[in-house]
Amino acid sequence: MVEEVCGQWLKQLLGIPASASFALVTGCQMAHATALAAARHKLLANRGWDVEINGLAGSTPLRVLTSERRHESLIRAVKFLGIGEAAIELVGCEADGQMRMTDLAATLQNAADTPTIVCLQAGDIHTGGFDPFPEACDIAHSHSAWVHIDGAFGLWVASSDRLRHLLSGAEQADSWVTDGHKWLNVPFDSGFAFVAHPAAHRAAMSQSASYLISVGDARDQLDWTPEWSRRGRGFPAYAAIKSLGRTGIAQLVEQCCDHAHRLVTEISTLPGAELVITPKINQGLVRFLSPDGDHDRRTDRIIEGIQAKGIAWFGGTTWQNKRVMRVSVCNWRTTDGDVDRAITSVRKILAEIS
Ligand SMILES: *Cc1c(COP(=O)(O)O)cnc(C)c1O
């Protein structure tokens, strides 16, 4: 019952159609596996192939289109499902990282008969950027492709009046995934998958056994998730949503975005720092310039220095072939004072490390 209530609340909060099915899984990784299993089922069933009975050997090969901003967990899901990494084709991006729609259309047109899953990003881990959902869904659906959205962070902006516009058109997708253990701040082991085609979702997951007891049409998690046995996973998310409500979640989301914005823009004004990406939501990028021109090395040294000080923790990453510092804020307890202390600490380190 708690999971059922949670599923309904989450769909309302995240702007997902009420008719979608849902599953509470361990994280976005398994949410990808669950949602893409439903996609695999439906795309092949449309071609008269029952993948749950026949497996993939002998079926039409599937194709997965995504962009450089996809999270690696998506690739792992494609591997688990036997689709194989070689089936992934990267679509080009605009300078700001958004998937280029002319490239998407051209790639779909080329091999138009191949059953295809288009994977889009809502809040990617480097820029926090969102793909253009209305155009991407129109183009993909005109080629009978399945649209999957990774919204590990990004789906949560649906709770905010200020930020919801970033998700415009996302409701037209065929599947969506997100995490509870990131922005909702519940303990690990909380991911959510949603599928616009409940019959395909159920067909991909369900397994009956003579010793199991079914009670009328009561929901059984075994029909929707990859696990057989599991704990009452819905309780932490239920409790968090119940206590925060939509306004509390919106406040949490907006507050993290404001902190990330301040961190990135103010660190960028320090001597020797350069703004790379201003956060659209709660993630952005900065790098540090060296007089000797080896900016990658200096950026890594400064990041090491910040981590060693222990006031703030930012990770290093590579963005468009440059070493950069990734600023990501998702803890509800981070305050304006913490942001001030972090900026002061970075200022000191920049002065200390020559
Ligand atoms: C964290 C993350 C994932 C993987 O989620 P887990 O909950 O760790 O399985 C997938 N996509 C994005 C964008 C993420 O940030």
mmCIF file with all atom_site columns, C-alpha atoms in Angstrom, residues 50-158:
data_model
loop_
_atom_site.group_PDB
_atom_site.id
_atom_site.type_symbol
_atom_site.label_atom_id
_atom_site.label_alt_id
_atom_site.label_comp_id
_atom_site.label_asym_id
_atom_site.label_entity_id
_atom_site.label_seq_id
_atom_site.pdbx_PDB_ins_code
_atom_site.Cartn_x
_atom_site.Cartn_y
_atom_site.Cartn_z
_atom_site.occupancy
_atom_site.B_iso_or_equiv
_atom_site.pdbx_formal_charge
_atom_site.auth_seq_id
_atom_site.auth_comp_id
_atom_site.auth_asym_id
_atom_site.auth_atom_id
_atom_site.pdbx_PDB_model_num
ATOM 1   C CA . ASP A 1 50  ? 8.364  -12.339 -27.969 1.00 0.00 ? 50  ASP A CA 1
ATOM 2   C CA . VAL A 1 51  ? 11.701 -11.539 -26.349 1.00 0.00 ? 51  VAL A CA 1
ATOM 3   C CA . GLU A 1 52  ? 10.783 -13.005 -22.954 1.00 0.00 ? 52  GLU A CA 1
ATOM 4   C CA . ILE A 1 53  ? 10.175 -16.412 -24.608 1.00 0.00 ? 53  ILE A CA 1
ATOM 5   C CA . ASN A 1 54  ? 12.689 -16.366 -27.453 1.00 0.00 ? 54  ASN A CA 1
ATOM 6   C CA . GLY A 1 55  ? 15.495 -14.199 -26.117 1.00 0.00 ? 55  GLY A CA 1
ATOM 7   C CA . LEU A 1 56  ? 17.385 -11.901 -28.447 1.00 0.00 ? 56  LEU A CA 1
ATOM 8   C CA . ALA A 1 57  ? 19.132 -14.467 -30.628 1.00 0.00 ? 57  ALA A CA 1
ATOM 9   C CA . GLY A 1 58  ? 17.366 -14.388 -33.979 1.00 0.00 ? 58  GLY A CA 1
ATOM 10  C CA . SER A 1 59  ? 15.442 -11.153 -33.337 1.00 0.00 ? 59  SER A CA 1
ATOM 11  C CA . THR A 1 60  ? 15.846 -7.874  -35.222 1.00 0.00 ? 60  THR A CA 1
ATOM 12  C CA . PRO A 1 61  ? 18.775 -6.099  -33.500 1.00 0.00 ? 61  PRO A CA 1
ATOM 13  C CA . LEU A 1 62  ? 17.811 -3.140  -31.325 1.00 0.00 ? 62  LEU A CA 1
ATOM 14  C CA . ARG A 1 63  ? 19.507 0.229   -31.519 1.00 0.00 ? 63  ARG A CA 1
ATOM 15  C CA . VAL A 1 64  ? 20.019 2.798   -28.722 1.00 0.00 ? 64  VAL A CA 1
ATOM 16  C CA . LEU A 1 65  ? 20.566 6.465   -29.543 1.00 0.00 ? 65  LEU A CA 1
ATOM 17  C CA . THR A 1 66  ? 21.919 8.822   -26.929 1.00 0.00 ? 66  THR A CA 1
ATOM 18  C CA . SER A 1 67  ? 24.446 11.646  -26.571 1.00 0.00 ? 67  SER A CA 1
ATOM 19  C CA . GLU A 1 68  ? 27.795 12.172  -24.907 1.00 0.00 ? 68  GLU A CA 1
ATOM 20  C CA . ARG A 1 69  ? 26.027 13.436  -21.797 1.00 0.00 ? 69  ARG A CA 1
ATOM 21  C CA . ARG A 1 70  ? 24.438 10.037  -20.991 1.00 0.00 ? 70  ARG A CA 1
ATOM 22  C CA . HIS A 1 71  ? 25.328 8.502   -17.662 1.00 0.00 ? 71  HIS A CA 1
ATOM 23  C CA . GLU A 1 72  ? 27.450 5.317   -17.784 1.00 0.00 ? 72  GLU A CA 1
ATOM 24  C CA . SER A 1 73  ? 24.763 3.396   -15.882 1.00 0.00 ? 73  SER A CA 1
ATOM 25  C CA . LEU A 1 74  ? 22.658 3.542   -19.051 1.00 0.00 ? 74  LEU A CA 1
ATOM 26  C CA . ILE A 1 75  ? 25.374 1.686   -20.924 1.00 0.00 ? 75  ILE A CA 1
ATOM 27  C CA . ARG A 1 76  ? 25.506 -0.950  -18.226 1.00 0.00 ? 76  ARG A CA 1
ATOM 28  C CA . ALA A 1 77  ? 21.733 -1.465  -18.467 1.00 0.00 ? 77  ALA A CA 1
ATOM 29  C CA . VAL A 1 78  ? 22.077 -1.935  -22.229 1.00 0.00 ? 78  VAL A CA 1
ATOM 30  C CA . LYS A 1 79  ? 24.717 -4.600  -21.496 1.00 0.00 ? 79  LYS A CA 1
ATOM 31  C CA . PHE A 1 80  ? 22.579 -6.387  -18.869 1.00 0.00 ? 80  PHE A CA 1
ATOM 32  C CA . LEU A 1 81  ? 19.685 -6.574  -21.315 1.00 0.00 ? 81  LEU A CA 1
ATOM 33  C CA . GLY A 1 82  ? 21.764 -8.302  -23.964 1.00 0.00 ? 82  GLY A CA 1
ATOM 34  C CA . ILE A 1 83  ? 21.336 -5.393  -26.382 1.00 0.00 ? 83  ILE A CA 1
ATOM 35  C CA . GLY A 1 84  ? 25.090 -4.833  -26.246 1.00 0.00 ? 84  GLY A CA 1
ATOM 36  C CA . GLU A 1 85  ? 27.185 -1.693  -26.145 1.00 0.00 ? 85  GLU A CA 1
ATOM 37  C CA . ALA A 1 86  ? 27.819 -1.866  -29.898 1.00 0.00 ? 86  ALA A CA 1
ATOM 38  C CA . ALA A 1 87  ? 24.113 -1.103  -30.414 1.00 0.00 ? 87  ALA A CA 1
ATOM 39  C CA . ILE A 1 88  ? 24.613 2.376   -28.919 1.00 0.00 ? 88  ILE A CA 1
ATOM 40  C CA . GLU A 1 89  ? 25.048 5.253   -31.372 1.00 0.00 ? 89  GLU A CA 1
ATOM 41  C CA . LEU A 1 90  ? 25.925 8.725   -30.145 1.00 0.00 ? 90  LEU A CA 1
ATOM 42  C CA . VAL A 1 91  ? 23.952 11.621  -31.588 1.00 0.00 ? 91  VAL A CA 1
ATOM 43  C CA . GLY A 1 92  ? 25.796 14.947  -31.901 1.00 0.00 ? 92  GLY A CA 1
ATOM 44  C CA . CYS A 1 93  ? 25.323 17.796  -29.441 1.00 0.00 ? 93  CYS A CA 1
ATOM 45  C CA . GLU A 1 94  ? 25.058 21.565  -29.658 1.00 0.00 ? 94  GLU A CA 1
ATOM 46  C CA . ALA A 1 95  ? 27.815 23.651  -28.033 1.00 0.00 ? 95  ALA A CA 1
ATOM 47  C CA . ASP A 1 96  ? 25.859 23.769  -24.751 1.00 0.00 ? 96  ASP A CA 1
ATOM 48  C CA . GLY A 1 97  ? 25.569 19.945  -24.708 1.00 0.00 ? 97  GLY A CA 1
ATOM 49  C CA . GLN A 1 98  ? 21.923 19.590  -25.807 1.00 0.00 ? 98  GLN A CA 1
ATOM 50  C CA . MET A 1 99  ? 21.250 16.779  -28.264 1.00 0.00 ? 99  MET A CA 1
ATOM 51  C CA . ARG A 1 100 ? 21.208 18.189  -31.811 1.00 0.00 ? 100 ARG A CA 1
ATOM 52  C CA . MET A 1 101 ? 17.770 17.585  -33.280 1.00 0.00 ? 101 MET A CA 1
ATOM 53  C CA . THR A 1 102 ? 18.874 17.596  -36.923 1.00 0.00 ? 102 THR A CA 1
ATOM 54  C CA . ASP A 1 103 ? 21.347 14.811  -36.060 1.00 0.00 ? 103 ASP A CA 1
ATOM 55  C CA . LEU A 1 104 ? 18.676 12.853  -34.187 1.00 0.00 ? 104 LEU A CA 1
ATOM 56  C CA . ALA A 1 105 ? 16.341 13.054  -37.187 1.00 0.00 ? 105 ALA A CA 1
ATOM 57  C CA . ALA A 1 106 ? 19.099 12.056  -39.615 1.00 0.00 ? 106 ALA A CA 1
ATOM 58  C CA . THR A 1 107 ? 20.251 9.122   -37.452 1.00 0.00 ? 107 THR A CA 1
ATOM 59  C CA . LEU A 1 108 ? 16.695 7.837   -37.087 1.00 0.00 ? 108 LEU A CA 1
ATOM 60  C CA . GLN A 1 109 ? 16.107 8.178   -40.819 1.00 0.00 ? 109 GLN A CA 1
ATOM 61  C CA . ASN A 1 110 ? 19.219 6.175   -41.485 1.00 0.00 ? 110 ASN A CA 1
ATOM 62  C CA . ALA A 1 111 ? 18.262 2.545   -40.639 1.00 0.00 ? 111 ALA A CA 1
ATOM 63  C CA . ALA A 1 112 ? 14.624 3.607   -40.236 1.00 0.00 ? 112 ALA A CA 1
ATOM 64  C CA . ASP A 1 113 ? 13.434 -0.004  -39.885 1.00 0.00 ? 113 ASP A CA 1
ATOM 65  C CA . THR A 1 114 ? 15.597 -0.735  -36.830 1.00 0.00 ? 114 THR A CA 1
ATOM 66  C CA . PRO A 1 115 ? 13.691 -0.800  -33.526 1.00 0.00 ? 115 PRO A CA 1
ATOM 67  C CA . THR A 1 116 ? 15.210 2.133   -31.638 1.00 0.00 ? 116 THR A CA 1
ATOM 68  C CA . ILE A 1 117 ? 15.331 3.511   -28.107 1.00 0.00 ? 117 ILE A CA 1
ATOM 69  C CA . VAL A 1 118 ? 16.207 7.218   -27.808 1.00 0.00 ? 118 VAL A CA 1
ATOM 70  C CA . CYS A 1 119 ? 17.723 8.077   -24.404 1.00 0.00 ? 119 CYS A CA 1
ATOM 71  C CA . LEU A 1 120 ? 17.531 11.704  -23.303 1.00 0.00 ? 120 LEU A CA 1
ATOM 72  C CA . GLN A 1 121 ? 18.928 13.548  -20.310 1.00 0.00 ? 121 GLN A CA 1
ATOM 73  C CA . ALA A 1 122 ? 17.076 15.641  -17.719 1.00 0.00 ? 122 ALA A CA 1
ATOM 74  C CA . GLY A 1 123 ? 19.861 17.267  -15.714 1.00 0.00 ? 123 GLY A CA 1
ATOM 75  C CA . ASP A 1 124 ? 23.146 15.738  -16.863 1.00 0.00 ? 124 ASP A CA 1
ATOM 76  C CA . ILE A 1 125 ? 25.920 15.350  -14.315 1.00 0.00 ? 125 ILE A CA 1
ATOM 77  C CA . HIS A 1 126 ? 28.232 18.003  -15.773 1.00 0.00 ? 126 HIS A CA 1
ATOM 78  C CA . THR A 1 127 ? 26.028 20.877  -16.857 1.00 0.00 ? 127 THR A CA 1
ATOM 79  C CA . GLY A 1 128 ? 22.674 19.976  -15.320 1.00 0.00 ? 128 GLY A CA 1
ATOM 80  C CA . GLY A 1 129 ? 21.314 20.467  -18.844 1.00 0.00 ? 129 GLY A CA 1
ATOM 81  C CA . PHE A 1 130 ? 18.077 19.174  -20.352 1.00 0.00 ? 130 PHE A CA 1
ATOM 82  C CA . ASP A 1 131 ? 17.565 17.849  -23.864 1.00 0.00 ? 131 ASP A CA 1
ATOM 83  C CA . PRO A 1 132 ? 14.817 19.543  -25.956 1.00 0.00 ? 132 PRO A CA 1
ATOM 84  C CA . PHE A 1 133 ? 12.016 17.104  -25.065 1.00 0.00 ? 133 PHE A CA 1
ATOM 85  C CA . PRO A 1 134 ? 9.103  18.293  -27.235 1.00 0.00 ? 134 PRO A CA 1
ATOM 86  C CA . GLU A 1 135 ? 11.166 18.181  -30.449 1.00 0.00 ? 135 GLU A CA 1
ATOM 87  C CA . ALA A 1 136 ? 13.001 14.972  -29.518 1.00 0.00 ? 136 ALA A CA 1
ATOM 88  C CA . CYS A 1 137 ? 9.758  13.144  -28.624 1.00 0.00 ? 137 CYS A CA 1
ATOM 89  C CA . ASP A 1 138 ? 8.073  14.282  -31.865 1.00 0.00 ? 138 ASP A CA 1
ATOM 90  C CA . ILE A 1 139 ? 11.006 13.178  -34.009 1.00 0.00 ? 139 ILE A CA 1
ATOM 91  C CA . ALA A 1 140 ? 11.483 9.862   -32.185 1.00 0.00 ? 140 ALA A CA 1
ATOM 92  C CA . HIS A 1 141 ? 7.780  8.994   -32.169 1.00 0.00 ? 141 HIS A CA 1
ATOM 93  C CA . SER A 1 142 ? 7.434  9.794   -35.864 1.00 0.00 ? 142 SER A CA 1
ATOM 94  C CA . HIS A 1 143 ? 9.952  6.929   -36.336 1.00 0.00 ? 143 HIS A CA 1
ATOM 95  C CA . SER A 1 144 ? 8.131  4.656   -33.827 1.00 0.00 ? 144 SER A CA 1
ATOM 96  C CA . ALA A 1 145 ? 11.113 4.879   -31.481 1.00 0.00 ? 145 ALA A CA 1
ATOM 97  C CA . TRP A 1 146 ? 10.819 4.586   -27.692 1.00 0.00 ? 146 TRP A CA 1
ATOM 98  C CA . VAL A 1 147 ? 11.862 7.673   -25.701 1.00 0.00 ? 147 VAL A CA 1
ATOM 99  C CA . HIS A 1 148 ? 13.559 7.108   -22.332 1.00 0.00 ? 148 HIS A CA 1
ATOM 100 C CA . ILE A 1 149 ? 14.522 9.986   -20.013 1.00 0.00 ? 149 ILE A CA 1
ATOM 101 C CA . ASP A 1 150 ? 17.277 9.792   -17.383 1.00 0.00 ? 150 ASP A CA 1
ATOM 102 C CA . GLY A 1 151 ? 16.111 12.279  -14.787 1.00 0.00 ? 151 GLY A CA 1
ATOM 103 C CA . ALA A 1 152 ? 18.205 11.101  -11.823 1.00 0.00 ? 152 ALA A CA 1
ATOM 104 C CA . PHE A 1 153 ? 18.435 14.744  -10.774 1.00 0.00 ? 153 PHE A CA 1
ATOM 105 C CA . GLY A 1 154 ? 16.401 16.623  -13.340 1.00 0.00 ? 154 GLY A CA 1
ATOM 106 C CA . LEU A 1 155 ? 12.942 15.145  -12.823 1.00 0.00 ? 155 LEU A CA 1
ATOM 107 C CA . TRP A 1 156 ? 12.781 16.727  -9.375  1.00 0.00 ? 156 TRP A CA 1
ATOM 108 C CA . VAL A 1 157 ? 12.568 20.254  -10.814 1.00 0.00 ? 157 VAL A CA 1
ATOM 109 C CA . ALA A 1 158 ? 8.966  19.399  -11.692 1.00 0.00 ? 158 ALA A CA 1
#
